Amino acid sequence: MMTKKQAGTLVLEILTALLFVAFIFPFYMVVINSAKTSFEITQYPLSFPERLATLFDNVAKIWKNEAVRYPASFLTSVIITTVSLILINLLSAQAAWVLARTKSKLSSAIFFMFVAAMVIPFQIVMFPLLSWFRTVTNITGIPLLRTYLGIILSYIGFGAPLSIFMFHGFIKSIPLELEEAALIDGCKRHEIFYRVIFPILKPIQATVLVLNGIWIWNDFLLPLLVLGKGNSIQTIPLAVSNFAGAFVKQWDLILTAILMAMIPIVIFFLFAQKYIVKGMIAGSIK
């Protein structure tokens, strides 16, 4: 006879296995179907591919497709993701440090405004965002729509609230005596941040980079609104959508392109996961 504790453990293990299958199944479908033709995908979606060489044929078709321009789209995604992550990481850490160390009603109000921004649905602000971009362009002459500047500024704006919230909680756990000692040693205020605080934030920086990196790399709606389709600047999700027409969907090329887009972010996550765990442990201990 099983005890209640053993039965509970067995139920949790079964639920864990079911959740694992549910989460891994879409990835499994993408992997096996990326090595098939479109006919094989529609007829035998769950079967293993007959020829692995089909995968390389699909990759070659995607790479040479002039309408999609996958190499240029890949480079665009790398540029947008990299620049956005660097700026989100740096600016959010600076803002969180100032808000955490400034004890005033104004700083508290600003921090709660960032927290409140986290719960505002993107669909509410997406059309006002486009209108505001057009207004700024008309006033300043600086183009924000269909440009790198516009999409990067958008990601900074939407990624900053959560990043500031995470940095703020971590910075509050750092002893203030470290900054006071650096100030006594002759460090200026900006030197205290870059030489003392910023290196300590490495564990939480990894968490912020991974969370924002996965979101920015896979995002479709914001690039569609800011960059638009048919633009010379397009990200990988926009490029993949070109394989899906109104009447014909090239499932073999769609799934292969998705697999090609997944590989860099999976590798990035695997390299960064140990830092994420360190960040969580450090935050809980402090």
Short mmCIF file of C-alpha atoms in Angstrom, two decimals, residues 12-282:
data_model
loop_
_atom_site.label_atom_id
_atom_site.label_comp_id
_atom_site.label_asym_id
_atom_site.label_seq_id
_atom_site.Cartn_x
_atom_site.Cartn_y
_atom_site.Cartn_z
CA LEU A 12 3.14 15.31 -9.06
CA GLU A 13 5.57 13.24 -11.14
CA ILE A 14 2.80 12.30 -13.57
CA LEU A 15 1.70 15.93 -13.87
CA THR A 16 5.32 16.98 -14.43
CA ALA A 17 5.69 14.39 -17.19
CA LEU A 18 2.46 15.54 -18.85
CA LEU A 19 3.52 19.18 -18.69
CA PHE A 20 6.91 18.28 -20.15
CA VAL A 21 5.22 16.48 -23.06
CA ALA A 22 2.85 19.42 -23.60
CA PHE A 23 5.72 21.93 -23.71
CA ILE A 24 8.10 19.82 -25.81
CA PHE A 25 5.48 18.67 -28.35
CA PRO A 26 5.44 21.88 -30.44
CA PHE A 27 9.25 21.84 -30.60
CA TYR A 28 9.12 18.17 -31.63
CA MET A 29 6.64 18.97 -34.42
CA VAL A 30 8.82 21.77 -35.75
CA VAL A 31 11.97 19.61 -35.75
CA ILE A 32 10.52 16.54 -37.48
CA ASN A 33 8.44 18.48 -40.02
CA SER A 34 11.25 20.81 -41.04
CA ALA A 35 12.86 17.81 -42.74
CA LYS A 36 9.80 17.05 -44.89
CA THR A 37 8.19 18.36 -48.03
CA SER A 38 4.96 20.33 -47.81
CA PHE A 39 2.99 17.29 -49.05
CA GLU A 40 4.51 15.03 -46.39
CA ILE A 41 3.70 17.54 -43.65
CA THR A 42 0.03 17.74 -44.59
CA GLN A 43 -0.34 13.97 -45.05
CA TYR A 44 1.90 12.59 -42.29
CA PRO A 45 2.52 15.37 -39.74
CA LEU A 46 3.41 13.04 -36.83
CA SER A 47 5.69 10.63 -38.69
CA PHE A 48 9.48 10.82 -38.77
CA PRO A 49 11.02 12.29 -41.94
CA GLU A 50 12.12 9.84 -44.61
CA ARG A 51 15.07 11.90 -45.84
CA LEU A 52 17.20 14.11 -43.61
CA ALA A 53 18.57 15.76 -46.75
CA THR A 54 15.17 17.44 -47.20
CA LEU A 55 16.03 19.69 -44.26
CA PHE A 56 19.14 20.99 -46.04
CA ASP A 57 17.13 21.43 -49.24
CA ASN A 58 14.61 23.55 -47.35
CA VAL A 59 17.37 25.60 -45.75
CA ALA A 60 18.90 26.26 -49.18
CA LYS A 61 15.52 27.36 -50.56
CA ILE A 62 15.00 29.77 -47.67
CA TRP A 63 18.53 31.16 -47.91
CA LYS A 64 18.19 31.85 -51.64
CA ASN A 65 14.62 33.16 -51.58
CA GLU A 66 14.76 36.76 -52.86
CA ALA A 67 11.28 37.65 -51.59
CA VAL A 68 12.10 36.67 -48.01
CA ARG A 69 15.79 37.71 -47.87
CA TYR A 70 16.41 35.53 -44.83
CA PRO A 71 20.15 36.41 -44.37
CA ALA A 72 19.32 40.14 -44.28
CA SER A 73 16.38 39.48 -41.95
CA PHE A 74 18.59 37.42 -39.65
CA LEU A 75 21.16 40.22 -39.49
CA THR A 76 18.41 42.76 -38.81
CA SER A 77 17.08 40.66 -35.92
CA VAL A 78 20.59 40.35 -34.48
CA ILE A 79 21.17 44.12 -34.69
CA ILE A 80 17.79 45.06 -33.20
CA THR A 81 17.97 42.46 -30.42
CA THR A 82 21.58 43.22 -29.49
CA VAL A 83 21.26 47.02 -29.42
CA SER A 84 17.91 46.88 -27.60
CA LEU A 85 19.25 44.52 -24.94
CA ILE A 86 22.37 46.62 -24.32
CA LEU A 87 20.35 49.81 -23.90
CA ILE A 88 17.59 48.18 -21.83
CA ASN A 89 20.18 46.62 -19.54
CA LEU A 90 22.21 49.80 -19.07
CA LEU A 91 19.41 52.36 -18.85
CA SER A 92 17.16 50.22 -16.64
CA ALA A 93 20.01 49.49 -14.21
CA GLN A 94 20.82 53.21 -13.96
CA ALA A 95 17.19 54.18 -13.45
CA ALA A 96 16.61 51.45 -10.86
CA TRP A 97 19.72 52.47 -8.92
CA VAL A 98 18.65 56.12 -8.75
CA LEU A 99 15.09 55.19 -7.76
CA ALA A 100 16.28 52.71 -5.12
CA ARG A 101 18.77 55.11 -3.52
CA THR A 102 16.64 58.27 -3.70
CA LYS A 103 14.28 58.37 -0.73
CA SER A 104 11.51 60.74 -1.77
CA LYS A 105 7.84 60.69 -2.70
CA LEU A 106 8.70 61.60 -6.28
CA SER A 107 11.04 58.63 -6.74
CA SER A 108 8.41 56.30 -5.22
CA ALA A 109 5.75 57.72 -7.55
CA ILE A 110 8.00 57.26 -10.60
CA PHE A 111 8.79 53.68 -9.58
CA PHE A 112 5.11 52.83 -9.18
CA MET A 113 4.46 54.35 -12.61
CA PHE A 114 6.96 51.86 -14.08
CA VAL A 115 5.29 49.03 -12.17
CA ALA A 116 1.87 50.14 -13.40
CA ALA A 117 3.16 50.17 -16.99
CA MET A 118 3.83 46.43 -16.70
CA VAL A 119 0.10 45.63 -16.54
CA ILE A 120 -1.04 47.84 -19.45
CA PRO A 121 -1.89 45.62 -22.46
CA PHE A 122 0.14 46.41 -25.56
CA GLN A 123 -3.02 46.44 -27.71
CA ILE A 124 -4.21 49.56 -25.88
CA VAL A 125 -1.13 51.63 -26.70
CA MET A 126 -0.10 50.31 -30.10
CA PHE A 127 -2.12 52.74 -32.22
CA PRO A 128 -1.35 55.78 -30.00
CA LEU A 129 2.31 54.75 -30.32
CA LEU A 130 2.15 54.95 -34.12
CA SER A 131 0.35 58.29 -33.95
CA TRP A 132 2.97 59.64 -31.54
CA PHE A 133 5.79 58.43 -33.80
CA ARG A 134 4.24 60.27 -36.77
CA THR A 135 3.85 63.43 -34.67
CA VAL A 136 7.48 63.30 -33.52
CA THR A 137 8.62 62.78 -37.12
CA ASN A 138 6.56 65.77 -38.33
CA ILE A 139 7.96 68.02 -35.58
CA THR A 140 11.61 66.96 -35.54
CA GLY A 141 12.07 65.46 -38.98
CA ILE A 142 13.56 62.32 -37.42
CA PRO A 143 11.91 59.24 -39.00
CA LEU A 144 10.74 56.70 -36.41
CA LEU A 145 8.51 54.47 -38.52
CA ARG A 146 10.14 51.85 -40.75
CA THR A 147 13.56 52.56 -39.18
CA TYR A 148 15.96 50.91 -36.73
CA LEU A 149 15.64 53.89 -34.38
CA GLY A 150 11.89 53.56 -34.05
CA ILE A 151 11.81 49.83 -33.33
CA ILE A 152 14.73 50.01 -30.86
CA LEU A 153 13.12 52.92 -28.97
CA SER A 154 9.89 50.92 -28.84
CA TYR A 155 11.61 47.91 -27.33
CA ILE A 156 13.39 50.10 -24.78
CA GLY A 157 10.09 51.65 -23.76
CA PHE A 158 8.22 48.37 -23.43
CA GLY A 159 11.13 46.44 -21.90
CA ALA A 160 12.18 49.01 -19.31
CA PRO A 161 9.32 48.62 -16.75
CA LEU A 162 9.92 44.93 -15.98
CA SER A 163 13.71 45.40 -16.11
CA ILE A 164 13.61 48.36 -13.71
CA PHE A 165 11.36 46.42 -11.37
CA MET A 166 13.81 43.49 -11.28
CA PHE A 167 16.91 45.67 -10.91
CA HIS A 168 15.22 47.77 -8.23
CA GLY A 169 14.52 44.76 -6.01
CA PHE A 170 18.07 43.47 -6.40
CA ILE A 171 19.73 46.85 -5.74
CA LYS A 172 17.74 47.34 -2.53
CA SER A 173 19.41 44.19 -1.18
CA ILE A 174 22.94 45.58 -1.82
CA PRO A 175 24.39 47.12 1.38
CA LEU A 176 24.57 50.90 1.22
CA GLU A 177 27.90 50.73 3.06
CA LEU A 178 29.61 49.62 -0.17
CA GLU A 179 28.68 52.89 -1.87
CA GLU A 180 29.61 54.94 1.17
CA ALA A 181 33.05 53.29 1.28
CA ALA A 182 33.57 54.02 -2.41
CA LEU A 183 32.51 57.64 -1.84
CA ILE A 184 35.04 57.98 1.00
CA ASP A 185 37.74 56.56 -1.31
CA GLY A 186 37.12 59.41 -3.73
CA CYS A 187 34.74 57.84 -6.29
CA LYS A 188 32.28 60.17 -7.95
CA ARG A 189 28.61 59.24 -8.20
CA HIS A 190 28.79 57.81 -11.72
CA GLU A 191 31.98 55.91 -10.81
CA ILE A 192 30.18 54.30 -7.85
CA PHE A 193 27.57 52.92 -10.22
CA TYR A 194 29.93 51.62 -12.90
CA ARG A 195 32.71 50.34 -10.61
CA VAL A 196 30.74 49.08 -7.60
CA ILE A 197 27.06 48.52 -8.37
CA PHE A 198 27.05 47.46 -12.02
CA PRO A 199 29.46 44.50 -11.57
CA ILE A 200 27.35 43.21 -8.66
CA LEU A 201 24.28 43.20 -10.92
CA LYS A 202 25.69 40.54 -13.28
CA PRO A 203 23.42 37.70 -12.07
CA ILE A 204 20.22 39.74 -12.44
CA GLN A 205 21.50 41.19 -15.72
CA ALA A 206 21.55 37.68 -17.18
CA THR A 207 17.92 37.17 -16.19
CA VAL A 208 16.92 40.51 -17.70
CA LEU A 209 18.83 39.79 -20.91
CA VAL A 210 17.29 36.36 -21.39
CA LEU A 211 13.71 37.45 -20.69
CA ASN A 212 13.93 40.46 -22.98
CA GLY A 213 16.05 38.66 -25.56
CA ILE A 214 13.53 35.85 -26.08
CA TRP A 215 10.69 38.37 -26.31
CA ILE A 216 12.43 40.71 -28.76
CA TRP A 217 13.78 37.93 -30.98
CA ASN A 218 10.37 36.23 -31.32
CA ASP A 219 8.17 39.34 -31.40
CA PHE A 220 5.95 39.77 -34.45
CA LEU A 221 3.32 42.42 -33.72
CA LEU A 222 5.55 45.36 -32.77
CA PRO A 223 7.89 44.99 -35.81
CA LEU A 224 4.81 44.60 -38.00
CA LEU A 225 3.40 47.90 -36.73
CA VAL A 226 6.63 49.92 -36.61
CA LEU A 227 8.54 48.45 -39.56
CA GLY A 228 5.66 47.18 -41.71
CA LYS A 229 5.75 44.45 -44.34
CA GLY A 230 7.59 44.98 -47.58
CA ASN A 231 10.18 47.15 -45.87
CA SER A 232 13.90 46.74 -46.50
CA ILE A 233 14.23 46.36 -42.70
CA GLN A 234 12.42 43.25 -41.51
CA THR A 235 12.96 40.82 -38.65
CA ILE A 236 12.88 37.03 -38.85
CA PRO A 237 9.22 36.70 -37.73
CA LEU A 238 8.21 39.10 -40.52
CA ALA A 239 10.32 37.16 -43.02
CA VAL A 240 8.75 33.85 -41.98
CA SER A 241 5.26 35.30 -42.39
CA ASN A 242 6.02 35.88 -46.08
CA PHE A 243 5.83 32.12 -46.63
CA ALA A 244 2.16 32.18 -45.63
CA GLY A 245 0.07 33.65 -48.42
CA ALA A 246 -3.68 34.17 -48.63
CA PHE A 247 -4.25 30.88 -50.44
CA VAL A 248 -1.01 28.89 -50.20
CA LYS A 249 1.06 28.17 -47.11
CA GLN A 250 4.53 26.72 -47.65
CA TRP A 251 4.62 24.66 -44.45
CA ASP A 252 7.96 23.06 -45.22
CA LEU A 253 9.68 26.46 -45.54
CA ILE A 254 7.71 27.99 -42.65
CA LEU A 255 8.72 25.24 -40.19
CA THR A 256 12.33 25.17 -41.41
CA ALA A 257 12.59 28.95 -41.03
CA ILE A 258 11.14 28.68 -37.51
CA LEU A 259 13.75 26.04 -36.64
CA MET A 260 16.52 28.25 -37.99
CA ALA A 261 15.21 31.15 -35.88
CA MET A 262 14.95 28.98 -32.76
CA ILE A 263 18.53 27.73 -32.76
CA PRO A 264 20.31 31.03 -31.84
CA ILE A 265 17.95 31.86 -28.96
CA VAL A 266 18.13 28.28 -27.60
CA ILE A 267 21.94 28.43 -27.64
CA PHE A 268 21.81 31.85 -25.94
CA PHE A 269 19.52 30.48 -23.24
CA LEU A 270 21.70 27.41 -22.63
CA PHE A 271 24.77 29.59 -22.11
CA ALA A 272 22.93 32.03 -19.84
CA GLN A 273 20.85 29.62 -17.73
CA LYS A 274 23.53 29.13 -15.07
CA TYR A 275 23.67 32.90 -14.56
CA ILE A 276 19.88 33.00 -14.24
CA VAL A 277 20.02 30.43 -11.44
CA LYS A 278 22.81 32.39 -9.74
CA GLY A 279 20.70 35.54 -9.96
CA MET A 280 17.72 33.86 -8.33
CA ILE A 281 19.84 32.32 -5.58
CA ALA A 282 21.74 35.56 -4.92
#
